[in-house]
Tab-separated table of C-alpha atoms (C1' of nucleotides) in Angstrom:
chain	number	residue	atom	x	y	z
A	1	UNK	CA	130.709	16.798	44.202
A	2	UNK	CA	128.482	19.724	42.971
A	3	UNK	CA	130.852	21.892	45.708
A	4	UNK	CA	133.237	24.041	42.855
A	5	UNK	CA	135.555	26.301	45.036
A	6	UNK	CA	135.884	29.451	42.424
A	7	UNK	CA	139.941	28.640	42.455
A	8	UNK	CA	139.361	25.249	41.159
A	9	UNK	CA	136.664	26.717	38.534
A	10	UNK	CA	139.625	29.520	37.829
A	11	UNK	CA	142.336	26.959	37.730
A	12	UNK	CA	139.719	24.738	35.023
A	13	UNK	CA	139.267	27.400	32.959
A	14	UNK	CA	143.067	28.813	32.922
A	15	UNK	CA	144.787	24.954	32.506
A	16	UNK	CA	142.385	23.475	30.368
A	17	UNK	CA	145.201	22.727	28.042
A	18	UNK	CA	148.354	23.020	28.517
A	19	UNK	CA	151.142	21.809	26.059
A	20	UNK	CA	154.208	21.442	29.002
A	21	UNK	CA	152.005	17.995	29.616
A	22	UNK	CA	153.069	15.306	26.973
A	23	UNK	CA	149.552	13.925	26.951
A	24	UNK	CA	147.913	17.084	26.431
A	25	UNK	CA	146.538	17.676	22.763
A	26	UNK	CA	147.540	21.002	22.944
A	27	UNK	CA	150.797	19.794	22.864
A	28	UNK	CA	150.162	18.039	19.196
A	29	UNK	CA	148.837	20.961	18.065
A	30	UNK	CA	151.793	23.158	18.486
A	31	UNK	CA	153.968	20.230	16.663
A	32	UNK	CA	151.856	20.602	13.982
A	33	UNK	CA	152.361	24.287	13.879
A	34	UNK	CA	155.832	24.966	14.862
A	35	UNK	CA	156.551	23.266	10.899
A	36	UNK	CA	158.523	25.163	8.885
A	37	UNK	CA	155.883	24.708	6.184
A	38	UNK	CA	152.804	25.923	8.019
A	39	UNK	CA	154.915	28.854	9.031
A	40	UNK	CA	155.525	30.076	5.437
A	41	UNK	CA	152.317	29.197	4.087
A	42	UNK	CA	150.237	31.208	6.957
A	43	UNK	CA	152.785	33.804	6.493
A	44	UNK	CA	152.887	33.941	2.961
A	45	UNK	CA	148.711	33.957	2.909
A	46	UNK	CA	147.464	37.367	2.224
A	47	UNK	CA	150.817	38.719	2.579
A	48	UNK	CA	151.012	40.285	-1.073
A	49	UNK	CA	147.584	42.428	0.467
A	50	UNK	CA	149.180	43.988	2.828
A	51	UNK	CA	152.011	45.248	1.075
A	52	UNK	CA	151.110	48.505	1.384
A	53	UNK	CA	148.419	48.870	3.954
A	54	UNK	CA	145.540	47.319	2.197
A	55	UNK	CA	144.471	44.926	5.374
A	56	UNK	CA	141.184	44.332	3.964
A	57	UNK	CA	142.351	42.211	1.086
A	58	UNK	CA	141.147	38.833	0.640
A	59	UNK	CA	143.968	37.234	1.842
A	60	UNK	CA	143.653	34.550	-0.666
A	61	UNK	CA	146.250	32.434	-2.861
A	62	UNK	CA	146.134	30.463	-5.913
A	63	UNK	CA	148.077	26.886	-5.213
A	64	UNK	CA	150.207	27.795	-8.142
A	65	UNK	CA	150.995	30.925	-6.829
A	66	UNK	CA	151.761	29.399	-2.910
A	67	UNK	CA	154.496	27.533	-5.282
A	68	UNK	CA	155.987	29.896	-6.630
A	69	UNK	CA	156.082	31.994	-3.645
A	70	UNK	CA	157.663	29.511	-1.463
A	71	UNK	CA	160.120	28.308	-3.630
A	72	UNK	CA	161.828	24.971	-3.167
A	73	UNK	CA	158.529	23.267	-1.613
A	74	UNK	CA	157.624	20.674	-3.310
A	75	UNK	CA	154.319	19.474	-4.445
A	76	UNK	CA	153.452	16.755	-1.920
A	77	UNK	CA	154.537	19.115	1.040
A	78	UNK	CA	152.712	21.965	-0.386
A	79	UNK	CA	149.220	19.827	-0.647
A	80	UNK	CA	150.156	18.207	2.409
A	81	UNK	CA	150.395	20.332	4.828
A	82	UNK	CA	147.096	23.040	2.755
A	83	UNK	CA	145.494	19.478	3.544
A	84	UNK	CA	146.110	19.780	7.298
A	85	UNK	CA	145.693	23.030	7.430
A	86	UNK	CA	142.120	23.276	6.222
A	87	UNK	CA	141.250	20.330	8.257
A	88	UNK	CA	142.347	22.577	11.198
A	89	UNK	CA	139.468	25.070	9.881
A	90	UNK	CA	142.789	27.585	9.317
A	91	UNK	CA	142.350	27.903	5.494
A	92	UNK	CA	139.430	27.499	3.514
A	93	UNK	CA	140.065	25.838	-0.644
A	94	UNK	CA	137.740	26.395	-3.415
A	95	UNK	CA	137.759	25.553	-6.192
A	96	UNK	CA	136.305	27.619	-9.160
A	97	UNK	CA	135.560	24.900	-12.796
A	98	UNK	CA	137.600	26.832	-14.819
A	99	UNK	CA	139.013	25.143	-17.400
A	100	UNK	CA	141.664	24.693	-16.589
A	101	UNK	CA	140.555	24.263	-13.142
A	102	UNK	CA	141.296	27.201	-10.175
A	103	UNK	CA	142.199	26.505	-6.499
A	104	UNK	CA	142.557	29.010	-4.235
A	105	UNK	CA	143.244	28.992	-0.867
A	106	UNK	CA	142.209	31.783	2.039
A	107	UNK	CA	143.169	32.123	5.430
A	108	UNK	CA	140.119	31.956	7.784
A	109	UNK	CA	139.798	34.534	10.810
A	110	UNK	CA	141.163	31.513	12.949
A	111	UNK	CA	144.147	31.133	10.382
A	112	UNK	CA	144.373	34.839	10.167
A	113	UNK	CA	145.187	34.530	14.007
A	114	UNK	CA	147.561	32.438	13.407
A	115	UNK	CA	148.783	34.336	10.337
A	116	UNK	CA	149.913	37.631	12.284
A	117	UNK	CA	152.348	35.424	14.525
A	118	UNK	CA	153.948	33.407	11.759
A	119	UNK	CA	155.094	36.843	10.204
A	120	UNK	CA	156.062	37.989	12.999
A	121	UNK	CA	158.459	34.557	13.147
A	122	UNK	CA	159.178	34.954	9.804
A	123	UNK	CA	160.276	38.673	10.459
A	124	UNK	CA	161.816	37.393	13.409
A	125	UNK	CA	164.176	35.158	11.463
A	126	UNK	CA	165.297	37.409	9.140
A	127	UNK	CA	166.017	40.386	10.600
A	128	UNK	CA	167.798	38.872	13.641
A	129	UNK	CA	170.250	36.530	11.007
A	130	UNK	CA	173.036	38.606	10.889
A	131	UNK	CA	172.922	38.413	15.090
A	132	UNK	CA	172.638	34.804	14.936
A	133	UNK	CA	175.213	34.696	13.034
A	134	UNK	CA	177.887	36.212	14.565
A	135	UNK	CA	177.016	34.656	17.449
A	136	UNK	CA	177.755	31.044	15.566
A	137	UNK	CA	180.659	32.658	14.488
A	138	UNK	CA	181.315	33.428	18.248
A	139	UNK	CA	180.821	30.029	19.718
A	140	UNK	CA	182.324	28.035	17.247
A	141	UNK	CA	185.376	29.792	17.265
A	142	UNK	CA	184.969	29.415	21.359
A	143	UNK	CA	184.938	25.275	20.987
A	144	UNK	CA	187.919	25.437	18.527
B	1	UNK	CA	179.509	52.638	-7.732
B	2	UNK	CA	178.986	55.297	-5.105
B	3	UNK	CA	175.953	56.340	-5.937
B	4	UNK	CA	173.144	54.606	-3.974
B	5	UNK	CA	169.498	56.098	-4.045
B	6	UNK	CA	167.390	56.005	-0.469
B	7	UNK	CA	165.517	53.333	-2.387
B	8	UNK	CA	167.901	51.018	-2.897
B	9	UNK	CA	169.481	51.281	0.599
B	10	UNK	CA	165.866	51.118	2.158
B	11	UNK	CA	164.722	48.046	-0.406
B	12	UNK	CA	168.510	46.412	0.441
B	13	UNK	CA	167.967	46.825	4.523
B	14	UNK	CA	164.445	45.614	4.124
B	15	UNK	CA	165.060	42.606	1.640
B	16	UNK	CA	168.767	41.720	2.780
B	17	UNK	CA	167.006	38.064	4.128
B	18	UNK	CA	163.886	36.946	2.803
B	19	UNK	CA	162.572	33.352	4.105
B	20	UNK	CA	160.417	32.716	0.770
B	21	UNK	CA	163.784	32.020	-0.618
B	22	UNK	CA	165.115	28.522	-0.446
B	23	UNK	CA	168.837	28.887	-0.608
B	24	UNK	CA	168.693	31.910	1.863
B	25	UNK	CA	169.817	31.191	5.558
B	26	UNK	CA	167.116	32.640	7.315
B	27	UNK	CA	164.876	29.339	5.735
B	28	UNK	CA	167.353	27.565	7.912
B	29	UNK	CA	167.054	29.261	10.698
B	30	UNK	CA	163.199	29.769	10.738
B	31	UNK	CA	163.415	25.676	10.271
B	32	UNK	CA	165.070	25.754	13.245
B	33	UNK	CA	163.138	27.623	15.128
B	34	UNK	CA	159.699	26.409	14.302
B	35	UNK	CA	160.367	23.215	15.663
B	36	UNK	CA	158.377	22.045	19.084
B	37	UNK	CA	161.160	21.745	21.601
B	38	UNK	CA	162.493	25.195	21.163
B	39	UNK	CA	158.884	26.677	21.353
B	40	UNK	CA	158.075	24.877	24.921
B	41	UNK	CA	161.972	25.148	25.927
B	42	UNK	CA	161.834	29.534	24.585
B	43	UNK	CA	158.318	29.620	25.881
B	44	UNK	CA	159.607	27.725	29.436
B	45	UNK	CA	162.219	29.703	29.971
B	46	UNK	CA	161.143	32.664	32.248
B	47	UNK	CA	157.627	31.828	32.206
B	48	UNK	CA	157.883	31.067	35.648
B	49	UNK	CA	159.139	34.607	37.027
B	50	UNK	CA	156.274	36.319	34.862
B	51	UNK	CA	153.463	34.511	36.195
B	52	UNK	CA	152.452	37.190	38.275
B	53	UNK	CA	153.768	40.612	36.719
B	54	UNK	CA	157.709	40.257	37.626
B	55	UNK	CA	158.828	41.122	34.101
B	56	UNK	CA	162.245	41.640	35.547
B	57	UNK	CA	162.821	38.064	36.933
B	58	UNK	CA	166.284	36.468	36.148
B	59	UNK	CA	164.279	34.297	33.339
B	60	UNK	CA	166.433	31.355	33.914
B	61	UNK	CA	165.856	27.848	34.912
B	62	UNK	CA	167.817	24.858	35.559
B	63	UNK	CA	168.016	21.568	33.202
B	64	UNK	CA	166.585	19.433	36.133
B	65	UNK	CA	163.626	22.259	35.997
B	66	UNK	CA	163.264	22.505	32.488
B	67	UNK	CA	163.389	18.212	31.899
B	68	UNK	CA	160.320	18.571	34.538
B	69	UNK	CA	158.500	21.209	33.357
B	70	UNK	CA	158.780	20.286	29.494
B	71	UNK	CA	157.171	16.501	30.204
B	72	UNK	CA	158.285	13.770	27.930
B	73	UNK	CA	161.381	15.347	26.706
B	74	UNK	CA	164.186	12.814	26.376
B	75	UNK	CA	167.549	14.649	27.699
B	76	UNK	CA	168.868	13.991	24.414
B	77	UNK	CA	166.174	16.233	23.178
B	78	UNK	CA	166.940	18.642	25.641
B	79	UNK	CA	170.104	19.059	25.466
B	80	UNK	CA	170.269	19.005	21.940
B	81	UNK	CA	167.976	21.796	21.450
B	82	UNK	CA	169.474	23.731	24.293
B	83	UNK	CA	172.838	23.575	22.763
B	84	UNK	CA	171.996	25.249	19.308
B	85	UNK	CA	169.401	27.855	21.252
B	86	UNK	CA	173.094	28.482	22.761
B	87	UNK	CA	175.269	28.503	20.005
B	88	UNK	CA	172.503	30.858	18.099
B	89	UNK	CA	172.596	33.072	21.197
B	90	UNK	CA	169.245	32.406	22.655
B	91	UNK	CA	170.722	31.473	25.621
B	92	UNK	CA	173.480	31.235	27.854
B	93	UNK	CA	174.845	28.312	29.744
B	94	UNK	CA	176.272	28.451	32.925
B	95	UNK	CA	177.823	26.022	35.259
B	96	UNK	CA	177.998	26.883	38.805
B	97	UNK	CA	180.670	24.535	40.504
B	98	UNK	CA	178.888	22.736	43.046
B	99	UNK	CA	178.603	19.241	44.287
B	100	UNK	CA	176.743	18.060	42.394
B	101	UNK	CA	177.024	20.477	39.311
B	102	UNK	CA	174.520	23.414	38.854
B	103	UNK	CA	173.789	24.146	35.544
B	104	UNK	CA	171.513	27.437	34.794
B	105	UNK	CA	169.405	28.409	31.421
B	106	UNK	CA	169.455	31.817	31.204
B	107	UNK	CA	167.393	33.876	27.982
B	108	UNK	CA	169.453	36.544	26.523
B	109	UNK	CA	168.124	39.401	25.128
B	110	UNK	CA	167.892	38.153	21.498
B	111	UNK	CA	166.084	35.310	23.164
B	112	UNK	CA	163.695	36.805	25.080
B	113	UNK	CA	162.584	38.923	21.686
B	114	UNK	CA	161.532	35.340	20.155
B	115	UNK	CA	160.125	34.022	23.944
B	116	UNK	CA	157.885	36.494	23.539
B	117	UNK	CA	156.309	35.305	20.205
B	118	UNK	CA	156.603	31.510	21.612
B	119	UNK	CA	154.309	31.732	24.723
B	120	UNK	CA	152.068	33.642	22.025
B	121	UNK	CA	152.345	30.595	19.359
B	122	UNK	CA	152.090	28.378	22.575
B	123	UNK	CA	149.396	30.017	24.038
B	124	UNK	CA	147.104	30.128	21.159
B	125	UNK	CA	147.521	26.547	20.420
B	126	UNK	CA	146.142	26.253	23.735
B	127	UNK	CA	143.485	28.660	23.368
B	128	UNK	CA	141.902	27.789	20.081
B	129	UNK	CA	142.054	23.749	20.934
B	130	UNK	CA	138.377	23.749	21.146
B	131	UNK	CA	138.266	25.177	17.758
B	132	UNK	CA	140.379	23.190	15.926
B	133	UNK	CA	138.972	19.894	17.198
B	134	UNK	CA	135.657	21.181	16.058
B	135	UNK	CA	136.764	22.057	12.918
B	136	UNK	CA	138.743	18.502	12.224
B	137	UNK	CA	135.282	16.437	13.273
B	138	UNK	CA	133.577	18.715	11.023
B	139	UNK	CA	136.244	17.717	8.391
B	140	UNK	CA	136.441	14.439	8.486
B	141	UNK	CA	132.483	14.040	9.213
B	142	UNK	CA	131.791	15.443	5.278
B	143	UNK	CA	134.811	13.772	3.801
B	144	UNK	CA	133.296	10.506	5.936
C	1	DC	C1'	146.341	23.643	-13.286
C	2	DA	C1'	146.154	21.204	-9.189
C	3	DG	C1'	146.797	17.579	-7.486
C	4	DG	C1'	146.977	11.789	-6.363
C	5	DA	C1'	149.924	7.696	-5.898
C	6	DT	C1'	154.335	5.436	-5.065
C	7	DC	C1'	158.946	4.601	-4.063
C	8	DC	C1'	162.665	5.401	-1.223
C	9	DC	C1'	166.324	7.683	1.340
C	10	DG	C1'	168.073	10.289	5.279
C	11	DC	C1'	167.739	12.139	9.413
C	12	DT	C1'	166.106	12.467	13.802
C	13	DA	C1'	163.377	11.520	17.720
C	14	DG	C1'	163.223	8.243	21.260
C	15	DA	C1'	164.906	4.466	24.221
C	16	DT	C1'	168.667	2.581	26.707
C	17	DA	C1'	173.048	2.424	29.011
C	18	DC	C1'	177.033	4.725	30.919
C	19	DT	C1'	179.870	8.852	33.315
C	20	DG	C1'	182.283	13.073	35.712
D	1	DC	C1'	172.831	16.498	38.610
D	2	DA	C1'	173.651	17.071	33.963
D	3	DG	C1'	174.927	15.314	30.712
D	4	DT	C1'	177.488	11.770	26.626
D	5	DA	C1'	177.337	7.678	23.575
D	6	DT	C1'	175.131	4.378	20.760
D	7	DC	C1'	171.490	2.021	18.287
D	8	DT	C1'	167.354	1.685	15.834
D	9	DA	C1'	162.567	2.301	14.076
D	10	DG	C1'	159.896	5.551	11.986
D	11	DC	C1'	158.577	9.157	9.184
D	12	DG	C1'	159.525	13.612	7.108
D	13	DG	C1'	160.133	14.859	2.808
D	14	DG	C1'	162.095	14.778	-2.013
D	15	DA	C1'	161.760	12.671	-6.755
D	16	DT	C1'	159.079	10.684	-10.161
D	17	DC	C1'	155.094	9.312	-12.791
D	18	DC	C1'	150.262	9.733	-13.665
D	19	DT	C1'	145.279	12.122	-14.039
D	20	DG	C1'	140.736	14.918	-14.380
DNA sequence: CAGGATCCCGCTAGATACTG
DNA sequence: CAGTATCTAGCGGGATCCTG
């Protein structure tokens, strides 16, 4: 049918993915992100740049660094999930012959996308945990 | 010792929780949080009273609604999820006594702060699909 | 330093069946 | 309608050992 009512061409364009549908690869992608590990890497990624205001830094890691930074990760996870992640096209790895050699990692503008709302969930988390708290506190105390 | 400098309060207000740190709770919680079924059950939740500009909508939905709208979640899922969103005080639970039982979702305001950053988490997974699919097959077609 | 390879345990998602 | 209860397969993820 080459007859394309603009609603249908509107509705195309606005559902083209949509992760409420199980089928929907959309809806594997935000699995993959909504990981407790992606979270703090793309939050911790360029976050010692803009400590103080410095936005333009290269928002760039060393792997050694990453694992000291997130502490308690451990080595498979780490590589793991920098694995997925630059297969995603979200971070970039190079690797510099050094001898002993030097990995770093760097967010790309699609991960730096990204990057902005897993600080803001990692901000989220923290400064709302004395509310969420009390509120276990709350509703615990409620079922006992 | 009673004398605290502006520093130290500011530095102890802004570092009281910091997620990079295993053994601190808000790891836990931003575990919790970045897991699929509370993103699409936060980022359900009242995203059918703002689909046209009615900010002030009542945000709720029932579990029948929810079990539709959220395709292929298994109640036990559901319900699971929806119980610790409720005991964090994300949302509120409440049983309307008819025949049959009525049971309503409803954000609070602590939830609606993260539903916020959900839909934006959900909606860029849906919006930068195209990307990451083009970056994977350019992945995997130089690793190949 | 930055991983790769393996083993293995625990939890948890998912399916199924039942209920107030 | 809105759950609860139970079982199980699968894999997330930690520990350990090895390498260029």
């Amino acid at each position: 049918m080459a007859t394309t009512t603009a609603a249908q061409k509107r509705a195309q364009e606005k559902m083209a993915y949509d992760a409420f549908v199980a089928a929907c690869p959309s809806r594997k992608l935000l699995d993959r992100i909504s990981n407790k590990w992606v979270t703090l890497i793309l939050a911790a990624l360029g976050s010692l740049e803009v400590d103080e205001g410095c936005a333009g830094g290269p928002r760039s890691m060393r792997y050694s660094e990453l694992s000291r930074l997130l502490a308690g990760v451990s080595q498979k996870m780490l590589t793991q999930t920098l694995r997925s992640l630059e297969r995603d096209g979200l971070v970039t790895r190079t690797v510099t012959p050094t001898v002993p050699v030097t990995v770093t990692y760097e967010l790309t503008d699609l991960g730096l996308s990204l990057h902005e709302m897993m600080r803001g969930i990692k901000a989220w988390a923290e400064t709302h945990m004395d509310d969420v708290l009390a509120n276990r506190d709350t509703y615990d105390g409620r079922v006992a």
